Every structure is written in C-alpha cells, then in structure tokens.
C-alpha cells in the first residue's frame, strides 16, 4: 500500500531540511506580507508552550497537551521544533553499523546497480554507487563524523534510497520517519492559462475558484518557484523521470482518487510563497505526530526518544534467529506498518459510487480501481474511456470490470478508447498481462526480464531447483508450489522466446554485462495454473479457458494511452506491451514549465519488487531443505529481522528484476534507463483540474481528431473504419470468469512475487 505523505515528508527533510516556513512572492514586487490563512488540510496548528528546554520534551508536552485538549484531532507542532527534537537524539553507533551491514545482502539484489553506477549519457540524474555510499556512511560512523542519529539516517536515505530514483527501492530509517510526518500548508497545481502557454504554479483554491485578485506563484522561499520544486524532485523523487517527478508535487483529481494524496509538495516543510501580484505569504510548516503503537509519554529526554521510536535498535542478535527452521506454507505476517495505510478506495454504501472530479461512470468496480465512461458531448460520441487507477485489486473483479466495460462500450457503438493511466503505480503483474490481452487477444506479449545473480540468489536457486525435478504445476495446491514457482526453480518461467529452459545453466548463466552478473532473459508463463487459476481463480486472457477473444476496438489507431508520468511497475509493463507490441500511441500531461516532448511512463520501470521479508521467508523455506554448510551460510545472511524492524513505517523493498526492451537485449540496458517519449504532450488547464472529463476531451481531440499537441502529435490514419465496432470487429460477449475454487491467501509467498507496485 502506498503512504504518499511520507514521501513528501522525506523529500522535505532531504532538501534543505525542514524549512520552517514558505513565502510566495509575485512579480509586481509589492511584497505585502499577509498573515497566513488557515491551513488547507484541516489540521490544527497549536503552538506548544516551550516550558521545557529538551527539544523532545517540548515535543512531548505539545503532544500531551493537545491530546487532552482535543482528543479527536491529530496533534501537530511547528516543523522546526519537531526537527530540533530529532536533531537532539545522539548517534547510536553500534546499532547503526549493524544496520548498514544488515542491508548488504538485500541491496545485493538491486538489479540495476551497475547501471546506476554508470548510467547512459542521456540519463537525467547523476550516477550513484550504492555500495560505495554504504561504505562511506559506515566509515563516517566509525569516525564519529555525524552530529546525531538523524544525520546519518538522512545520509542513508538521501544517497541510497533517494538518488537511485527507483520506486522499488525503499528503506525508511526509523527516527526519520516514525515520530513525525511533515506537512506544508499549501496544496499547489501547475496549469497553463490557455492550454498552450507554459504552465504556472498556483494555489489549488485559486485554480478551482479563481477570484479577481488571485495570482500565480513566482517564488518559493525567494527561489524561482519551478526551480524550487525541481530541486525537491531531483533530490529524492521515486520517479526516474524529472517531469514525472515534477507532476507528483501537485494536486490532481487522479492523485487524489488513486493515491489519496494532494501532491507531494503538501507533504512537508515550511515555505513562503510569493505571488505574481506582489503578495508574499508565509505559513509555518507543520509536523504531525505519529503515535498509536508508540507512546510519547515514555519520552523524557533525547535518549528515551531513541528508545521509544527506534525500538528495533534494541533487538538482540540471539532473539532474532534462535529458532529451528520450519517448513512454512505461508509467509509470516509482515511487520506491522505504522500508521496503517489509509483505507483504500472503498465506496460507501450510502453514496453513489463515483470518483470526485470525474464524470458519472458507465461502470465502476466496487473499489473504484477500474471505471469506464462515455463522453456525452457532441463530437465525442464515439469515445469510451477506461480509467485504471492501479493494477492492484481483486483479480477477478478487475478482469470482469474491464471485460464488461468493453462489452457495454462496443454495444453502445463506441469505436475509440482512451486508457487513462494517471496515478497508476502498478499492482499485480499478470493483471497487466490480462488487460493487454483483453485489448489485443491475438498479440503475444514480449516482456523480457532478468535478475541480478547475487550469491544469495544463487544459494536459493541451488537449493530449490533440485527439489523440483518431478514437480508439475497444477491448479490444486501442492507442497512444493511455494518452492517451485519461484524464479529460483530453473524449470519455472519461459525463456526469451517463450520456450522452456533446458538446464540450470540455460536459465541462470550467469551472463556478464557491464561488469555485473545476471540470469538469462526470461518471460512469465501466463499458462502456469499455479500463478493464475490457483492464485486468483481465473485464467489470463489468451490462455486456458480464456482463449478466442476478439479485439473490442480493432487496431492501435483507435486507442490512446493517457499518462501523468506516475505510471510505474505493472503500469510500465502494460504500457510496454501496448506501445511496443501493439503500436498504440500515447499522451503525457504536464511536466516542467518548458516546451518539448516528455515521457509518459515516468515511474520505475523495473518489473519486480521484493520486500526484504520475501527474501527472508524464501531463505527460511530453503533452510528447511538443505544442510549444505556453504548454502546454509549464504541463506543465513537473508535474515531481515533487524533491518526491517528499523524501517517500521513502511516495509523495505528492493527492485529485483530488470525489464529490458526486446530491441535492447544485446546491450542489456534496463528500460529504467531508456528515455521513451510520449507521442503527444498536453498541459493541464484549470478546467482539467476541476473536471477530469476535460482532460479526456483534449486527449480525444489530439488522438483521434487531428487536435494539436504542445509537443509532438498523433497523425491520423488515412482511413478509419466508419462502421460500428461490434459489426466491424465481431466482438462477442464472453462467458464470465469463473472462480476455480480456493484462491491463495494474499500473504502467501506466491502472491507476494506476483505483485509489482511502486513504493515510496
Ligand atoms: C501594492 O499593494 C497595494 C495594496 O494591495 C496596492 O495599493 C499597490 O498599488 C501595490 N503596489 C504595487 C507596486 O503593485
Ligand atoms: C495576490 O494573489 C494571491 C494568490 O491568488 C492572493 O491571495 C492575494 O490576495 C493577491 N493579492 C492582492 C494584493 O490582490
Ligand atoms: C527457448 O527454448 C526453446 C525450446 O527449448 C529453444 O528452441 C529456443 O532456442 C530457446 N530460446 C532462447 C532465446 O534461448
Ligand atoms: C477457439 O479457437 C480454436 C482455434 O481457432 C477452435 O479450435 C476452438 O474450437 C475455439 N473454441 C471456442 C470455445 O470457441
């Protein structure tokens, strides 16, 4: 699950470190200083009475007084004072070094590290050597170079998590993330006045209900506003593309619907904004207290602050893994993520199931992840819109919703399809495969990928592969399913041409490239009943009981992909099939205030993520099958107990699989490092912020009606079929998917490795 606020918080911490206010200034140079209007995010800002001098005691007192005065509200304090508390906590050196050493076996799985160290020349960010950084931080700790606990944690986050700009690589050190969440009292948008002039930055209220005097922002804390925001993004965004990162800082209806976020800018810092009319407004940034499983009453000084909020540091070695290896069929429960992620997207019974700022849907799934629309306006009668806020949902409900919407659209005579992928951070990998095959049932997708060949990866392969020589995957569960459906069984997966691997070496190589070692290229096997029928209770379209589908919208010229740059993980896999295998064109919205084309898929393009926990669980399973001392020694390294306990806010994850474009197999550059520009770029306008339907009309114009783009353009085919889709393509209603009995629990190791979703 995603908790976007944290990202903002960290982004703020990382960039100039918790500024204490924000001033906006305008070109008129009037410099009027207005007292801040109320914060837009509905939280209180009670200033603590600083009776104590220990900064963490000041924080605790602020917390306790607010909790007793207004029990229902989330307590807050000035961000600068909260940060003073964090800075007062002394370095705890031994546990810090233990953490850095414990991270190594997990970071060894990061599949693109050789390319991060030595990126192609057109990669937009500086190189980063993850293991070099780890060594540097470790020696700084050894040499007592840090002034406090939060300083080395920031160093770790900035340089090992932030700089790789990979949404599948996340580690949130405890002191940095557990006690507070940072909020900027501004929600911003980036809009073009007329759709063609360069976008400017505005406060959301001014875009939604502009007044006579409202004005756009020209400076933030005295720095050019766009520059200020770009700098935040280049520090630590989880997108590989700077325009996509820029977009994530702003409010959009899709971000709100899909991510429950108001844009990352809101999440942290204290800024002064200067508007173009000369007015400057300063508002203090806010720290929201986290509590729940943590007790602020236990904080009596900086030392007890550490004890309370860095609890993991006190776990002893022996307690961690003094247990006999046991054969497990399901993963142990993940470490509790705190605070609990927002309840996602569940519609309320008493309200119509619609998405705020979106038109009335023709069809919408209960969880709102899939919805479908027609544009009821003259000139757009032929257009249907499929909105996919993620690929993370009940598999069968998602599959059925897509299928049913296509049936309704075709029956209503719609011949054009917009697929709106704004805010889509991925989900279940095979859901992306299924959606592609519902649109192009006759095209076999081509998604080559590979893993980094680390010593612990090899130990798992050497343990698991021999166990699977007589294993046959079936829809009914068997003891060896967890072992034999992992990548580490050489007989599992398909080779680069969708055939079977012939040997251990055929799959695992290792192949060397750019100074690193990898497996051979491989493809998912969507016909494997364990990862389809057994896992989800249905087949992937094009396989098993779901063959003989026909195209609902005909060729690629009748379809367009709509992006806001956020698209990542499974969304990037789906996009690759749509663009490269089927030739569908795409439109990207927004971006930095410049001209020229931008990427649509700006999020992580790595094609698989593992929580550290998953590797630890697999190692535990493996240890129950081997006594070989060399293997046991390797497997024991994959114990995440300590490292995960020091990142309790969000489970730590690592990108374990590189996607490589079919045309790039020789040079092996991961798609993460390949710039793929969208065919057409459009700017957002105020009316689009108010109503998502306005975005679709602009997209339909550009894609199907010869409308202009601010960069690029989509050429119209010489001839377009004029007859209705149902006649033209013979699209038929197919039988509903049938649940094939028991489906796997969501925490089983198999389900865990079927997910690929961006993380902050
Ligand atoms: C500054 O603002 C004041 C009050 O709104 C206004 O009367 C004045 O004309 C402004 N000055 C400039 C230079 O814009
Ligand atoms: C300038 O614009 C800002 C933002 O729209 C607004 O809050 C402020 O009142 C304006 N100032 C004047 C003097 O009109
Ligand atoms: C994939 O496997 C098939 C059958 O084993 C083989 O004929 C084909 O050459 C293999 N493809 C690659 C790229 O190794
Ligand atoms: C599906 O197509 C295959 C080959 O075209 C055909 O043999 C088979 O009968 C079809 N099945 C159904 C259920 O239509």
mmCIF file with all atom_site columns, N, CA and C in Angstrom, residues 469-505:
data_model
loop_
_atom_site.group_PDB
_atom_site.id
_atom_site.type_symbol
_atom_site.label_atom_id
_atom_site.label_alt_id
_atom_site.label_comp_id
_atom_site.label_asym_id
_atom_site.label_entity_id
_atom_site.label_seq_id
_atom_site.pdbx_PDB_ins_code
_atom_site.Cartn_x
_atom_site.Cartn_y
_atom_site.Cartn_z
_atom_site.occupancy
_atom_site.B_iso_or_equiv
_atom_site.pdbx_formal_charge
_atom_site.auth_seq_id
_atom_site.auth_comp_id
_atom_site.auth_asym_id
_atom_site.auth_atom_id
_atom_site.pdbx_PDB_model_num
ATOM 1   N N  . UNK A 1 469 ? 12.473 -31.425 -9.696  1.00 0.00 ? 469 UNK A N  1
ATOM 2   C CA . UNK A 1 469 ? 12.648 -32.208 -10.932 1.00 0.00 ? 469 UNK A CA 1
ATOM 3   C C  . UNK A 1 469 ? 11.392 -32.990 -11.303 1.00 0.00 ? 469 UNK A C  1
ATOM 4   N N  . UNK A 1 470 ? 10.596 -33.366 -10.311 1.00 0.00 ? 470 UNK A N  1
ATOM 5   C CA . UNK A 1 470 ? 9.372  -34.113 -10.645 1.00 0.00 ? 470 UNK A CA 1
ATOM 6   C C  . UNK A 1 470 ? 8.109  -33.290 -10.436 1.00 0.00 ? 470 UNK A C  1
ATOM 7   N N  . UNK A 1 471 ? 8.286  -32.000 -10.260 1.00 0.00 ? 471 UNK A N  1
ATOM 8   C CA . UNK A 1 471 ? 7.131  -31.138 -9.943  1.00 0.00 ? 471 UNK A CA 1
ATOM 9   C C  . UNK A 1 471 ? 6.388  -30.747 -11.214 1.00 0.00 ? 471 UNK A C  1
ATOM 10  N N  . UNK A 1 472 ? 5.078  -30.884 -11.182 1.00 0.00 ? 472 UNK A N  1
ATOM 11  C CA . UNK A 1 472 ? 4.231  -30.437 -12.286 1.00 0.00 ? 472 UNK A CA 1
ATOM 12  C C  . UNK A 1 472 ? 3.236  -29.426 -11.722 1.00 0.00 ? 472 UNK A C  1
ATOM 13  N N  . UNK A 1 473 ? 3.241  -28.183 -12.212 1.00 0.00 ? 473 UNK A N  1
ATOM 14  C CA . UNK A 1 473 ? 2.274  -27.206 -11.682 1.00 0.00 ? 473 UNK A CA 1
ATOM 15  C C  . UNK A 1 473 ? 0.835  -27.599 -12.005 1.00 0.00 ? 473 UNK A C  1
ATOM 16  N N  . UNK A 1 474 ? -0.038 -27.526 -11.027 1.00 0.00 ? 474 UNK A N  1
ATOM 17  C CA . UNK A 1 474 ? -1.460 -27.810 -11.253 1.00 0.00 ? 474 UNK A CA 1
ATOM 18  C C  . UNK A 1 474 ? -2.280 -26.755 -10.525 1.00 0.00 ? 474 UNK A C  1
ATOM 19  N N  . UNK A 1 475 ? -3.578 -26.732 -10.802 1.00 0.00 ? 475 UNK A N  1
ATOM 20  C CA . UNK A 1 475 ? -4.459 -25.766 -10.148 1.00 0.00 ? 475 UNK A CA 1
ATOM 21  C C  . UNK A 1 475 ? -4.685 -26.118 -8.681  1.00 0.00 ? 475 UNK A C  1
ATOM 22  N N  . UNK A 1 476 ? -4.418 -27.376 -8.317  1.00 0.00 ? 476 UNK A N  1
ATOM 23  C CA . UNK A 1 476 ? -4.590 -27.756 -6.910  1.00 0.00 ? 476 UNK A CA 1
ATOM 24  C C  . UNK A 1 476 ? -3.277 -27.572 -6.171  1.00 0.00 ? 476 UNK A C  1
ATOM 25  N N  . UNK A 1 477 ? -3.361 -27.108 -4.937  1.00 0.00 ? 477 UNK A N  1
ATOM 26  C CA . UNK A 1 477 ? -2.119 -26.778 -4.249  1.00 0.00 ? 477 UNK A CA 1
ATOM 27  C C  . UNK A 1 477 ? -1.340 -28.032 -3.873  1.00 0.00 ? 477 UNK A C  1
ATOM 28  N N  . UNK A 1 478 ? -0.024 -27.917 -3.979  1.00 0.00 ? 478 UNK A N  1
ATOM 29  C CA . UNK A 1 478 ? 0.879  -28.997 -3.624  1.00 0.00 ? 478 UNK A CA 1
ATOM 30  C C  . UNK A 1 478 ? 1.956  -28.431 -2.713  1.00 0.00 ? 478 UNK A C  1
ATOM 31  N N  . UNK A 1 479 ? 2.617  -29.327 -1.990  1.00 0.00 ? 479 UNK A N  1
ATOM 32  C CA . UNK A 1 479 ? 3.593  -28.858 -1.022  1.00 0.00 ? 479 UNK A CA 1
ATOM 33  C C  . UNK A 1 479 ? 4.694  -28.018 -1.674  1.00 0.00 ? 479 UNK A C  1
ATOM 34  N N  . UNK A 1 480 ? 5.104  -28.384 -2.858  1.00 0.00 ? 480 UNK A N  1
ATOM 35  C CA . UNK A 1 480 ? 6.248  -27.709 -3.461  1.00 0.00 ? 480 UNK A CA 1
ATOM 36  C C  . UNK A 1 480 ? 5.892  -26.451 -4.267  1.00 0.00 ? 480 UNK A C  1
ATOM 37  N N  . UNK A 1 481 ? 4.638  -26.055 -4.271  1.00 0.00 ? 481 UNK A N  1
ATOM 38  C CA . UNK A 1 481 ? 4.254  -24.865 -5.048  1.00 0.00 ? 481 UNK A CA 1
ATOM 39  C C  . UNK A 1 481 ? 5.103  -23.642 -4.699  1.00 0.00 ? 481 UNK A C  1
ATOM 40  N N  . UNK A 1 482 ? 5.241  -23.368 -3.383  1.00 0.00 ? 482 UNK A N  1
ATOM 41  C CA . UNK A 1 482 ? 5.984  -22.170 -2.979  1.00 0.00 ? 482 UNK A CA 1
ATOM 42  C C  . UNK A 1 482 ? 7.416  -22.192 -3.469  1.00 0.00 ? 482 UNK A C  1
ATOM 43  N N  . UNK A 1 483 ? 8.014  -23.378 -3.468  1.00 0.00 ? 483 UNK A N  1
ATOM 44  C CA . UNK A 1 483 ? 9.408  -23.513 -3.867  1.00 0.00 ? 483 UNK A CA 1
ATOM 45  C C  . UNK A 1 483 ? 9.538  -23.457 -5.396  1.00 0.00 ? 483 UNK A C  1
ATOM 46  N N  . UNK A 1 484 ? 8.670  -24.204 -6.070  1.00 0.00 ? 484 UNK A N  1
ATOM 47  C CA . UNK A 1 484 ? 8.896  -24.442 -7.499  1.00 0.00 ? 484 UNK A CA 1
ATOM 48  C C  . UNK A 1 484 ? 8.298  -23.359 -8.401  1.00 0.00 ? 484 UNK A C  1
ATOM 49  N N  . UNK A 1 485 ? 7.477  -22.461 -7.853  1.00 0.00 ? 485 UNK A N  1
ATOM 50  C CA . UNK A 1 485 ? 7.014  -21.351 -8.687  1.00 0.00 ? 485 UNK A CA 1
ATOM 51  C C  . UNK A 1 485 ? 7.878  -20.105 -8.491  1.00 0.00 ? 485 UNK A C  1
ATOM 52  N N  . UNK A 1 486 ? 8.962  -20.215 -7.721  1.00 0.00 ? 486 UNK A N  1
ATOM 53  C CA . UNK A 1 486 ? 9.871  -19.072 -7.635  1.00 0.00 ? 486 UNK A CA 1
ATOM 54  C C  . UNK A 1 486 ? 10.747 -19.041 -8.875  1.00 0.00 ? 486 UNK A C  1
ATOM 55  N N  . UNK A 1 487 ? 11.360 -17.885 -9.080  1.00 0.00 ? 487 UNK A N  1
ATOM 56  C CA . UNK A 1 487 ? 12.319 -17.740 -10.181 1.00 0.00 ? 487 UNK A CA 1
ATOM 57  C C  . UNK A 1 487 ? 13.482 -18.707 -9.985  1.00 0.00 ? 487 UNK A C  1
ATOM 58  N N  . UNK A 1 488 ? 13.711 -19.128 -8.738  1.00 0.00 ? 488 UNK A N  1
ATOM 59  C CA . UNK A 1 488 ? 14.892 -19.939 -8.437  1.00 0.00 ? 488 UNK A CA 1
ATOM 60  C C  . UNK A 1 488 ? 14.775 -21.394 -8.867  1.00 0.00 ? 488 UNK A C  1
ATOM 61  N N  . UNK A 1 489 ? 13.626 -21.822 -9.358  1.00 0.00 ? 489 UNK A N  1
ATOM 62  C CA . UNK A 1 489 ? 13.485 -23.131 -9.997  1.00 0.00 ? 489 UNK A CA 1
ATOM 63  C C  . UNK A 1 489 ? 13.742 -22.931 -11.487 1.00 0.00 ? 489 UNK A C  1
ATOM 64  N N  . UNK A 1 490 ? 14.794 -23.556 -12.018 1.00 0.00 ? 490 UNK A N  1
ATOM 65  C CA . UNK A 1 490 ? 15.145 -23.265 -13.420 1.00 0.00 ? 490 UNK A CA 1
ATOM 66  C C  . UNK A 1 490 ? 14.062 -23.725 -14.392 1.00 0.00 ? 490 UNK A C  1
ATOM 67  N N  . UNK A 1 491 ? 13.236 -24.678 -13.975 1.00 0.00 ? 491 UNK A N  1
ATOM 68  C CA . UNK A 1 491 ? 12.197 -25.168 -14.895 1.00 0.00 ? 491 UNK A CA 1
ATOM 69  C C  . UNK A 1 491 ? 11.006 -24.213 -14.959 1.00 0.00 ? 491 UNK A C  1
ATOM 70  N N  . UNK A 1 492 ? 10.941 -23.306 -13.999 1.00 0.00 ? 492 UNK A N  1
ATOM 71  C CA . UNK A 1 492 ? 9.836  -22.345 -13.986 1.00 0.00 ? 492 UNK A CA 1
ATOM 72  C C  . UNK A 1 492 ? 10.165 -21.187 -14.952 1.00 0.00 ? 492 UNK A C  1
ATOM 73  N N  . UNK A 1 493 ? 9.154  -20.471 -15.395 1.00 0.00 ? 493 UNK A N  1
ATOM 74  C CA . UNK A 1 493 ? 9.279  -19.337 -16.332 1.00 0.00 ? 493 UNK A CA 1
ATOM 75  C C  . UNK A 1 493 ? 9.592  -19.845 -17.747 1.00 0.00 ? 493 UNK A C  1
ATOM 76  N N  . UNK A 1 494 ? 9.464  -18.927 -18.691 1.00 0.00 ? 494 UNK A N  1
ATOM 77  C CA . UNK A 1 494 ? 9.761  -19.241 -20.093 1.00 0.00 ? 494 UNK A CA 1
ATOM 78  C C  . UNK A 1 494 ? 11.045 -18.529 -20.485 1.00 0.00 ? 494 UNK A C  1
ATOM 79  N N  . UNK A 1 495 ? 11.700 -19.032 -21.505 1.00 0.00 ? 495 UNK A N  1
ATOM 80  C CA . UNK A 1 495 ? 12.911 -18.337 -21.958 1.00 0.00 ? 495 UNK A CA 1
ATOM 81  C C  . UNK A 1 495 ? 12.529 -17.170 -22.869 1.00 0.00 ? 495 UNK A C  1
ATOM 82  N N  . UNK A 1 496 ? 13.533 -16.487 -23.378 1.00 0.00 ? 496 UNK A N  1
ATOM 83  C CA . UNK A 1 496 ? 13.299 -15.257 -24.133 1.00 0.00 ? 496 UNK A CA 1
ATOM 84  C C  . UNK A 1 496 ? 12.432 -15.419 -25.369 1.00 0.00 ? 496 UNK A C  1
ATOM 85  N N  . UNK A 1 497 ? 12.257 -16.641 -25.835 1.00 0.00 ? 497 UNK A N  1
ATOM 86  C CA . UNK A 1 497 ? 11.382 -16.845 -26.995 1.00 0.00 ? 497 UNK A CA 1
ATOM 87  C C  . UNK A 1 497 ? 10.183 -17.712 -26.613 1.00 0.00 ? 497 UNK A C  1
ATOM 88  N N  . UNK A 1 498 ? 9.810  -17.639 -25.347 1.00 0.00 ? 498 UNK A N  1
ATOM 89  C CA . UNK A 1 498 ? 8.640  -18.357 -24.834 1.00 0.00 ? 498 UNK A CA 1
ATOM 90  C C  . UNK A 1 498 ? 8.741  -19.873 -24.938 1.00 0.00 ? 498 UNK A C  1
ATOM 91  N N  . UNK A 1 499 ? 9.985  -20.375 -24.986 1.00 0.00 ? 499 UNK A N  1
ATOM 92  C CA . UNK A 1 499 ? 10.182 -21.827 -24.890 1.00 0.00 ? 499 UNK A CA 1
ATOM 93  C C  . UNK A 1 499 ? 10.580 -22.186 -23.474 1.00 0.00 ? 499 UNK A C  1
ATOM 94  N N  . UNK A 1 500 ? 10.934 -23.434 -23.260 1.00 0.00 ? 500 UNK A N  1
ATOM 95  C CA . UNK A 1 500 ? 11.363 -23.884 -21.932 1.00 0.00 ? 500 UNK A CA 1
ATOM 96  C C  . UNK A 1 500 ? 12.873 -23.796 -21.811 1.00 0.00 ? 500 UNK A C  1
ATOM 97  N N  . UNK A 1 501 ? 13.342 -23.429 -20.639 1.00 0.00 ? 501 UNK A N  1
ATOM 98  C CA . UNK A 1 501 ? 14.781 -23.527 -20.397 1.00 0.00 ? 501 UNK A CA 1
ATOM 99  C C  . UNK A 1 501 ? 15.162 -24.998 -20.399 1.00 0.00 ? 501 UNK A C  1
ATOM 100 N N  . UNK A 1 502 ? 16.402 -25.261 -20.816 1.00 0.00 ? 502 UNK A N  1
ATOM 101 C CA . UNK A 1 502 ? 16.811 -26.669 -20.947 1.00 0.00 ? 502 UNK A CA 1
ATOM 102 C C  . UNK A 1 502 ? 17.683 -27.139 -19.795 1.00 0.00 ? 502 UNK A C  1
ATOM 103 N N  . UNK A 1 503 ? 18.203 -26.208 -19.009 1.00 0.00 ? 503 UNK A N  1
ATOM 104 C CA . UNK A 1 503 ? 19.074 -26.619 -17.899 1.00 0.00 ? 503 UNK A CA 1
ATOM 105 C C  . UNK A 1 503 ? 19.202 -25.473 -16.902 1.00 0.00 ? 503 UNK A C  1
ATOM 106 N N  . UNK A 1 504 ? 19.809 -25.799 -15.776 1.00 0.00 ? 504 UNK A N  1
ATOM 107 C CA . UNK A 1 504 ? 20.105 -24.782 -14.757 1.00 0.00 ? 504 UNK A CA 1
ATOM 108 C C  . UNK A 1 504 ? 20.939 -23.645 -15.367 1.00 0.00 ? 504 UNK A C  1
ATOM 109 N N  . UNK A 1 505 ? 21.976 -24.031 -16.090 1.00 0.00 ? 505 UNK A N  1
ATOM 110 C CA . UNK A 1 505 ? 22.861 -23.011 -16.675 1.00 0.00 ? 505 UNK A CA 1
ATOM 111 C C  . UNK A 1 505 ? 22.165 -22.221 -17.773 1.00 0.00 ? 505 UNK A C  1
#
